[in-house]
mmCIF file of C-alpha atoms in Angstrom:
data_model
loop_
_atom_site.group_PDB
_atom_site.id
_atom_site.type_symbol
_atom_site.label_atom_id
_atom_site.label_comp_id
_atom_site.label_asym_id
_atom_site.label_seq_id
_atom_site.Cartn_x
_atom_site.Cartn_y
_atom_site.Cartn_z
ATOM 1 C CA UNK A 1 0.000 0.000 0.000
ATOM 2 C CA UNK A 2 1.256 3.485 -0.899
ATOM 3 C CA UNK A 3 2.199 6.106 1.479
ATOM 4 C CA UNK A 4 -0.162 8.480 -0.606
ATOM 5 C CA UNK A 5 -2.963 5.910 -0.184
ATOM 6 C CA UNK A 6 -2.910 6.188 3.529
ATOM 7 C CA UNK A 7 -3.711 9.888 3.253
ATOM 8 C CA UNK A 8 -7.629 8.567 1.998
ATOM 9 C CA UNK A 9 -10.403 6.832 3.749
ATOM 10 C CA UNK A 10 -11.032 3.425 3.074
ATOM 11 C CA UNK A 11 -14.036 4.138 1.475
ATOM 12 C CA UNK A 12 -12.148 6.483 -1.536
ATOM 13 C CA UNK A 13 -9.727 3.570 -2.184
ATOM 14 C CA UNK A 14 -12.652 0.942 -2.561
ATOM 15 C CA UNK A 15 -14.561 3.429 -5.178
ATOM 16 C CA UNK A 16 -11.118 4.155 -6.659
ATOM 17 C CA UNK A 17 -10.490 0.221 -6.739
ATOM 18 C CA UNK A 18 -14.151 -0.268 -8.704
ATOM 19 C CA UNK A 19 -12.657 2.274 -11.250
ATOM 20 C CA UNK A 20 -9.952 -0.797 -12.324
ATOM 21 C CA UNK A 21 -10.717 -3.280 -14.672
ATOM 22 C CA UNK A 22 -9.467 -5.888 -14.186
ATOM 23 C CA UNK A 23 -8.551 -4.784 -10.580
ATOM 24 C CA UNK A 24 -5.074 -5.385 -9.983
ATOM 25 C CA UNK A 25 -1.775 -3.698 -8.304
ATOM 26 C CA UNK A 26 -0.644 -0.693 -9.902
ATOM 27 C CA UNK A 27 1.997 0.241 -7.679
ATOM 28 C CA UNK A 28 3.411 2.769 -5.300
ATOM 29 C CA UNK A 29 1.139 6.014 -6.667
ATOM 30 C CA UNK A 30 -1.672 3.989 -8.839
ATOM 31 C CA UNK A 31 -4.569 3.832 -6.429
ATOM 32 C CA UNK A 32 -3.853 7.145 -4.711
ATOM 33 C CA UNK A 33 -3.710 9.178 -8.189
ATOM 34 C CA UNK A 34 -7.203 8.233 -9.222
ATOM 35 C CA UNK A 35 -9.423 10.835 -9.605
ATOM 36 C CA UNK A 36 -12.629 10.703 -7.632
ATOM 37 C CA UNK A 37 -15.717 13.312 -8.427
ATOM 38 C CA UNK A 38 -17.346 15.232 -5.467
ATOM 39 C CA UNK A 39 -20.355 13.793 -6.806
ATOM 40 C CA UNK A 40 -18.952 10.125 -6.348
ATOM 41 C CA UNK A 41 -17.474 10.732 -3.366
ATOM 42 C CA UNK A 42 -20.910 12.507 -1.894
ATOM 43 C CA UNK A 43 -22.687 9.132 -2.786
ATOM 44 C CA UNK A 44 -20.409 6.778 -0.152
ATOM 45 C CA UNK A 45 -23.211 5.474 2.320
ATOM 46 C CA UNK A 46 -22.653 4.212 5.229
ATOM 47 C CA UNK A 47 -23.184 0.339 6.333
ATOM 48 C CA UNK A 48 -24.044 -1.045 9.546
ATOM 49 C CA UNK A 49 -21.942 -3.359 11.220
ATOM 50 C CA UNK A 50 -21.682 -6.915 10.964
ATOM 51 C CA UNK A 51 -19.735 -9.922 11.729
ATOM 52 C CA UNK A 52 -18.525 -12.424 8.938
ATOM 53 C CA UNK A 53 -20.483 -15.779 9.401
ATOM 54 C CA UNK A 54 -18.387 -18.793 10.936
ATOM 55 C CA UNK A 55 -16.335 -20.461 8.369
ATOM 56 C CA UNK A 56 -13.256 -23.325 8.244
ATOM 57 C CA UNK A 57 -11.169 -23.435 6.008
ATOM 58 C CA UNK A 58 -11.258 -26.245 3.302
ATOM 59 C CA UNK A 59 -7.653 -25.407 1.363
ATOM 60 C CA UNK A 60 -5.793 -23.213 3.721
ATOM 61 C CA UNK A 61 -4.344 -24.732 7.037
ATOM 62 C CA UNK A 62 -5.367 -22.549 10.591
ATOM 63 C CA UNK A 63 -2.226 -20.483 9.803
ATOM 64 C CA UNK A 64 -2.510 -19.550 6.481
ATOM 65 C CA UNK A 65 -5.936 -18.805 6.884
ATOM 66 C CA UNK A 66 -4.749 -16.248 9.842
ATOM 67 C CA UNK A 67 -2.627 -14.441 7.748
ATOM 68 C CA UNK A 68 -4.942 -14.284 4.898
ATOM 69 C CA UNK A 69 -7.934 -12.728 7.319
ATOM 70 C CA UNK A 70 -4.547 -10.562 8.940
ATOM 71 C CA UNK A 71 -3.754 -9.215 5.082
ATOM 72 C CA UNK A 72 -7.134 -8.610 4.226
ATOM 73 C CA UNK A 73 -7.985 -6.985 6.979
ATOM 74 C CA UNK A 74 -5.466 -4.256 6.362
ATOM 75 C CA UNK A 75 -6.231 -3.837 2.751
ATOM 76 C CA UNK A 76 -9.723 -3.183 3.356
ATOM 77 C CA UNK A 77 -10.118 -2.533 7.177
ATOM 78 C CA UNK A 78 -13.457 -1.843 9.077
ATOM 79 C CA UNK A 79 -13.854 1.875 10.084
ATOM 80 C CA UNK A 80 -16.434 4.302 11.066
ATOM 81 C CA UNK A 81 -18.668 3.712 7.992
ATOM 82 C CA UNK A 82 -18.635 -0.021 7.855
ATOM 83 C CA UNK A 83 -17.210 -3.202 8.134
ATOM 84 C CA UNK A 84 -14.164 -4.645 6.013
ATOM 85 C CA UNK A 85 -13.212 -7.310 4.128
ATOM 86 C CA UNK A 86 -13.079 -9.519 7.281
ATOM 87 C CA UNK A 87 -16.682 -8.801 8.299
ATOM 88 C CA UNK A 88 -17.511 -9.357 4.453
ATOM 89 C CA UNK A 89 -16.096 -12.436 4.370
ATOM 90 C CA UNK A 90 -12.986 -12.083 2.130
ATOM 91 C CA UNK A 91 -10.887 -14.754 3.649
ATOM 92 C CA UNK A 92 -13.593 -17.061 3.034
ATOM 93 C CA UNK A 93 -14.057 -15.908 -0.645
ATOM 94 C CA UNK A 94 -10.035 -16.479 -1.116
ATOM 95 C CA UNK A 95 -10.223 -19.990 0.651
ATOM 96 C CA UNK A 96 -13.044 -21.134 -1.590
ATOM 97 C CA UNK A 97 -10.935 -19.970 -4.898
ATOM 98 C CA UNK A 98 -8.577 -22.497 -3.913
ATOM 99 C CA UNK A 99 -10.850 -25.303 -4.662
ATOM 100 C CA UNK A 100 -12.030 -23.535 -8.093
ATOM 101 C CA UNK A 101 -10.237 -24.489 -11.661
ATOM 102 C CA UNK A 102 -8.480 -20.882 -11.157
ATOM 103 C CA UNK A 103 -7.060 -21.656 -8.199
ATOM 104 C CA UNK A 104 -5.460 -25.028 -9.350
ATOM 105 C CA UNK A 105 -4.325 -23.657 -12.973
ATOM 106 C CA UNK A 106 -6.505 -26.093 -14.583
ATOM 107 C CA UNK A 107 -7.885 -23.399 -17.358
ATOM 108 C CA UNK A 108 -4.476 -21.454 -17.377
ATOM 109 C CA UNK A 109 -1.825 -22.233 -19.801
ATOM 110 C CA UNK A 110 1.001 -23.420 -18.098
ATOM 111 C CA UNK A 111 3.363 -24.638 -20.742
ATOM 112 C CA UNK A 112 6.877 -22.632 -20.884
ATOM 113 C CA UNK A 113 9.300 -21.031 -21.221
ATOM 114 C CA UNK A 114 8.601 -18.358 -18.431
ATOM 115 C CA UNK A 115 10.555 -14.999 -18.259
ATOM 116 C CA UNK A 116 9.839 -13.783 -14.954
ATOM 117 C CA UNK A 117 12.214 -11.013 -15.513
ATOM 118 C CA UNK A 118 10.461 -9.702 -18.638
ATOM 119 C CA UNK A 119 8.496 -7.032 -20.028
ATOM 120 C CA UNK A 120 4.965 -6.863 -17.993
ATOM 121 C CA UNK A 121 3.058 -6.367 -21.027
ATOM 122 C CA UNK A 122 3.810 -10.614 -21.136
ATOM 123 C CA UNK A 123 1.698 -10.682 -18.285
ATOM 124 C CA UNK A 124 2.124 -13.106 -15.603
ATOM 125 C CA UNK A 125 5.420 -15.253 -15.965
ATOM 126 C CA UNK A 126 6.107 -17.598 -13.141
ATOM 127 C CA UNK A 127 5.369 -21.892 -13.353
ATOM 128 C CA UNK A 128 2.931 -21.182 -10.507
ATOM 129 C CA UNK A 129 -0.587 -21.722 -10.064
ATOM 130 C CA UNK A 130 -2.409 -19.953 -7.713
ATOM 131 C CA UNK A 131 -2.603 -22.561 -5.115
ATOM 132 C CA UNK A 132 1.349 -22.491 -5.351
ATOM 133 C CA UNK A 133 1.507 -18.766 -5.431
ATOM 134 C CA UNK A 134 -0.149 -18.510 -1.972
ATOM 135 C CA UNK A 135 1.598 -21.360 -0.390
ATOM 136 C CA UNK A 136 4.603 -20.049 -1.046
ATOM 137 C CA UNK A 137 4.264 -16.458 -0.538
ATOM 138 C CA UNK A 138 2.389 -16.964 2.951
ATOM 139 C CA UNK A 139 5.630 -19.038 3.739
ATOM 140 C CA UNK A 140 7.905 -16.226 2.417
ATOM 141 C CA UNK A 141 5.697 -12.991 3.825
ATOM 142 C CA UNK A 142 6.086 -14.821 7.485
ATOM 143 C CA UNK A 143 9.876 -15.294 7.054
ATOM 144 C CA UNK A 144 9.740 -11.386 6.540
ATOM 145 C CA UNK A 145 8.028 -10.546 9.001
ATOM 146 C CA UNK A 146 9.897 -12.855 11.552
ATOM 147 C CA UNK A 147 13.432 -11.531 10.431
ATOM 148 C CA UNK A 148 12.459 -7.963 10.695
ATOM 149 C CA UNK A 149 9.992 -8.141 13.886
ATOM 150 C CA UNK A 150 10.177 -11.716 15.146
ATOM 151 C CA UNK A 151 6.777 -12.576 14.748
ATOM 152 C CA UNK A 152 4.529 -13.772 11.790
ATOM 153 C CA UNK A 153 2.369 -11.631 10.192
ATOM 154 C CA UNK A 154 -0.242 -12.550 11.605
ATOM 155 C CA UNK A 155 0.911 -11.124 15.055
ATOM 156 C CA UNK A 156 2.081 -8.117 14.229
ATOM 157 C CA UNK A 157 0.216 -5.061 14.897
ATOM 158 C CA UNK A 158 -1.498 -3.588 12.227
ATOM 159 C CA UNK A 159 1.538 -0.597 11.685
ATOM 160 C CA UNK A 160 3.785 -3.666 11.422
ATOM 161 C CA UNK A 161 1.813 -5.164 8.729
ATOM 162 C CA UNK A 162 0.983 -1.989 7.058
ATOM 163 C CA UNK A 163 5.250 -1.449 6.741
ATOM 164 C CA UNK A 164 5.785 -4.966 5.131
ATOM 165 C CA UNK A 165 2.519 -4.720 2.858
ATOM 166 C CA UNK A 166 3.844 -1.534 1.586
ATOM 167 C CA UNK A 167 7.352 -2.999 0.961
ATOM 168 C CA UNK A 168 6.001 -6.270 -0.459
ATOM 169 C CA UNK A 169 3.872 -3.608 -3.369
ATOM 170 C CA UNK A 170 6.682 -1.734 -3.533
ATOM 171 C CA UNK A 171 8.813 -4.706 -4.234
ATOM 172 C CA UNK A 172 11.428 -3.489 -1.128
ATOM 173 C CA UNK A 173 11.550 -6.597 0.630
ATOM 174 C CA UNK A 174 13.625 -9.829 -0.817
ATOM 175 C CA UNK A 175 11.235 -13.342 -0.994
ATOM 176 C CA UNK A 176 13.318 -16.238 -1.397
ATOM 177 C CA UNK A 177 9.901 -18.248 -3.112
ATOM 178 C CA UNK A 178 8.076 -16.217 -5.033
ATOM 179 C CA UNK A 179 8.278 -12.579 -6.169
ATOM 180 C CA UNK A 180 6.718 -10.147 -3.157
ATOM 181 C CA UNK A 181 5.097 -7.775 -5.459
ATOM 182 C CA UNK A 182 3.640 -10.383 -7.994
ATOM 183 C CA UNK A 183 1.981 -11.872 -4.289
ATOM 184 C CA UNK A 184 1.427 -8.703 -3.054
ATOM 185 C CA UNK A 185 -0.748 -8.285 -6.543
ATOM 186 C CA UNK A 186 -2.692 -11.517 -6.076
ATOM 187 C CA UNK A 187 -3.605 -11.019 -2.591
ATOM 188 C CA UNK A 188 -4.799 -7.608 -3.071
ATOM 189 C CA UNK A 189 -6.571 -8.146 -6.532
ATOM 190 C CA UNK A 190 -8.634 -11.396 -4.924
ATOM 191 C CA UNK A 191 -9.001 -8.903 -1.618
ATOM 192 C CA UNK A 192 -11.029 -6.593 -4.113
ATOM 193 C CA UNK A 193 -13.031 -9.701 -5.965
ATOM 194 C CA UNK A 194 -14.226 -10.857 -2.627
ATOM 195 C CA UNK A 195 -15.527 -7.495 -1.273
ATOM 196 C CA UNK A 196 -17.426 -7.031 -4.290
ATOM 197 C CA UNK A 197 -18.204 -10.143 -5.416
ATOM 198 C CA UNK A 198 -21.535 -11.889 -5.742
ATOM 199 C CA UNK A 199 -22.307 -13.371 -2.184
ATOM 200 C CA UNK A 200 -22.544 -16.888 -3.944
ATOM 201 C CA UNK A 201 -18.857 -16.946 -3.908
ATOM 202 C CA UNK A 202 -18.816 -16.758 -0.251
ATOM 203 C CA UNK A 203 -17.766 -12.795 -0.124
ATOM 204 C CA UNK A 204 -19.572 -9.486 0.028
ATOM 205 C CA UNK A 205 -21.359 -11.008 2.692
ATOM 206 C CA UNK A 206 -25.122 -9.174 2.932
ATOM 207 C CA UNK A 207 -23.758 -7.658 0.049
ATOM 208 C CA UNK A 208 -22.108 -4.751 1.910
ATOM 209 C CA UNK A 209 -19.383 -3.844 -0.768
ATOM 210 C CA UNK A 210 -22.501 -3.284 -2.965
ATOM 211 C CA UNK A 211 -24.303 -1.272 -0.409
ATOM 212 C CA UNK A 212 -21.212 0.737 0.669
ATOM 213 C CA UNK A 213 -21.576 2.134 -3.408
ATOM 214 C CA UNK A 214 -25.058 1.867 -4.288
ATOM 215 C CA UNK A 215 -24.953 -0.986 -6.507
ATOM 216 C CA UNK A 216 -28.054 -2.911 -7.766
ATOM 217 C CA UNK A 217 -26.495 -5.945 -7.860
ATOM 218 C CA UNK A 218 -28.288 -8.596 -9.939
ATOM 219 C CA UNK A 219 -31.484 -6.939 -10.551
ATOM 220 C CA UNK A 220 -33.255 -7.669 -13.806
ATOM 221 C CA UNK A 221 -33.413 -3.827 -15.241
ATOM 222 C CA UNK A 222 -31.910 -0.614 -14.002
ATOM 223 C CA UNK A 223 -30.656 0.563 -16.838
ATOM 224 C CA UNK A 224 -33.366 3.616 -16.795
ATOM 225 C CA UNK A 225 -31.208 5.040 -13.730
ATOM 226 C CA UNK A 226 -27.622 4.894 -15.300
ATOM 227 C CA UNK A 227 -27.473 8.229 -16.828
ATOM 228 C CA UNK A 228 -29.192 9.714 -14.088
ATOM 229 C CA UNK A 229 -26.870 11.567 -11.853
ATOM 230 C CA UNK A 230 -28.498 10.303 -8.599
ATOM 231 C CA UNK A 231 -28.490 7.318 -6.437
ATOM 232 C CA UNK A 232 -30.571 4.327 -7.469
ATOM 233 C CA UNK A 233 -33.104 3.890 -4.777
ATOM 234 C CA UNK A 234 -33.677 0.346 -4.432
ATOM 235 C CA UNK A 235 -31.305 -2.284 -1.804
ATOM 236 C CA UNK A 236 -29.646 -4.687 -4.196
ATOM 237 C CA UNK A 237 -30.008 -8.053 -5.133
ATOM 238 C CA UNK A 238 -27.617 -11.352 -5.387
ATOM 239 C CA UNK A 239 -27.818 -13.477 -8.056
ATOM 240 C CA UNK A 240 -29.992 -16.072 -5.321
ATOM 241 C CA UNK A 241 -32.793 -13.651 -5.147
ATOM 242 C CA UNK A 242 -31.403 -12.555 -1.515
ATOM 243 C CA UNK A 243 -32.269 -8.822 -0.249
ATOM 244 C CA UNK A 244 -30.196 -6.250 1.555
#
């Protein structure tokens, strides 16, 4: 995360994040240079609190899954106007991609040769599917963390982990696995997915990322209210029929 990012609520880097497609990493300056219009920015609403349902893991072990509800929790943390990507449910989101044909590279080309040092318009370059990419960079992020504070990540306090997420973006920190930044990249991109997914996927629980910007969700026509420059009125609705 970017020093100028920490100078914004929460709530302008999620409708700055909504603004990527596909959301992904940009770096040290990319979230915290986006442009936001007052009239955006008037329309954040405010969610009530709530607590993530209970949930064990089916991929992750117990630590794994603690630093992944840690790292979450700092890239979209609860505040003042709502809960976070732990009370949505992103861990659980992340946990269930694991299990998915993304998460074991079955529908990803995975034939080389790989240039992980090359050009980044070749995209993604390492013999790693995401499964892998997580193992390994959990492993590596807690090394990191225990040479430089002598704890995991997971027990750090949240300045702690806000220093070594902003060096693992940055690419400032050494991972003897798995490139920190291309991690860094996954765990904040699926971080994203999960707070505004679908609630099917086990994220945006009670759909509060859609809430939190006013979006109708699955709802069979709204296109009558895009050009409008006003909030739509109605709660929205998952793909299951289910109701804010």
């Amino acid at each position: 995360m970017s020093k100028e990012k920490q100078g914004h609520s929460r709530r302008d880097f999620l409708l700055r994040t909504i603004t990527l497609a596909p959301a992904m990493a940009l770096g040290s300056s990319a979230v915290g240079s986006l442009a936001i219009t007052p009239a955006v920015a008037a329309d954040v609403r405010p969610v009530e609190d709530q607590e993530a349902r209970a949930y064990q893991p089916s991929w992750f072990t117990p630590e794994e899954y603690a630093f992944v509800a840690a790292a979450v929790g700092r890239l979209i943390p609860k505040d003042d106007r709502g809960p976070g990507a732990v009370e949505a449910g992103v861990p659980e989101f992340i946990d269930r991609q694991m299990n998915t044909p993304w998460g074991t590279g079955s529908n990803w080309y995975m034939q080389g040769p790989f240039h992980p040092d090359s050009i980044k318009e070749l995209g993604y370059q390492l013999p790693l599917v995401p499964q892998q990419l997580y193992r390994l960079g959990i492993a590596d992020t807690d090394e990191a963390a225990k040479a430089q504070y002598g704890k995991i990540f997971a027990q750090l306090d949240a300045s702690q982990q806000d220093a070594l997420l902003q060096a693992m973006e940055a690419g400032k920190v050494e991972f003897k696995q798995v490139p920190a930044a291309t991690f860094f990249t996954y765990l904040l991109q699926n971080t994203r997915e999960g707070f505004f997914c679908d609630p099917v996927h086990g994220g945006n629980q009670n759909m509060v990322g859609w809430k939190l910007v006013g979006f109708p969700g699955a709802r069979a026509d709204f296109m009558d209210w895009v050009e409008r420059d006003v909030s739509y009125p109605l709660p929205p609705v998952s793909i299951r029929g289910e109701r804010a």
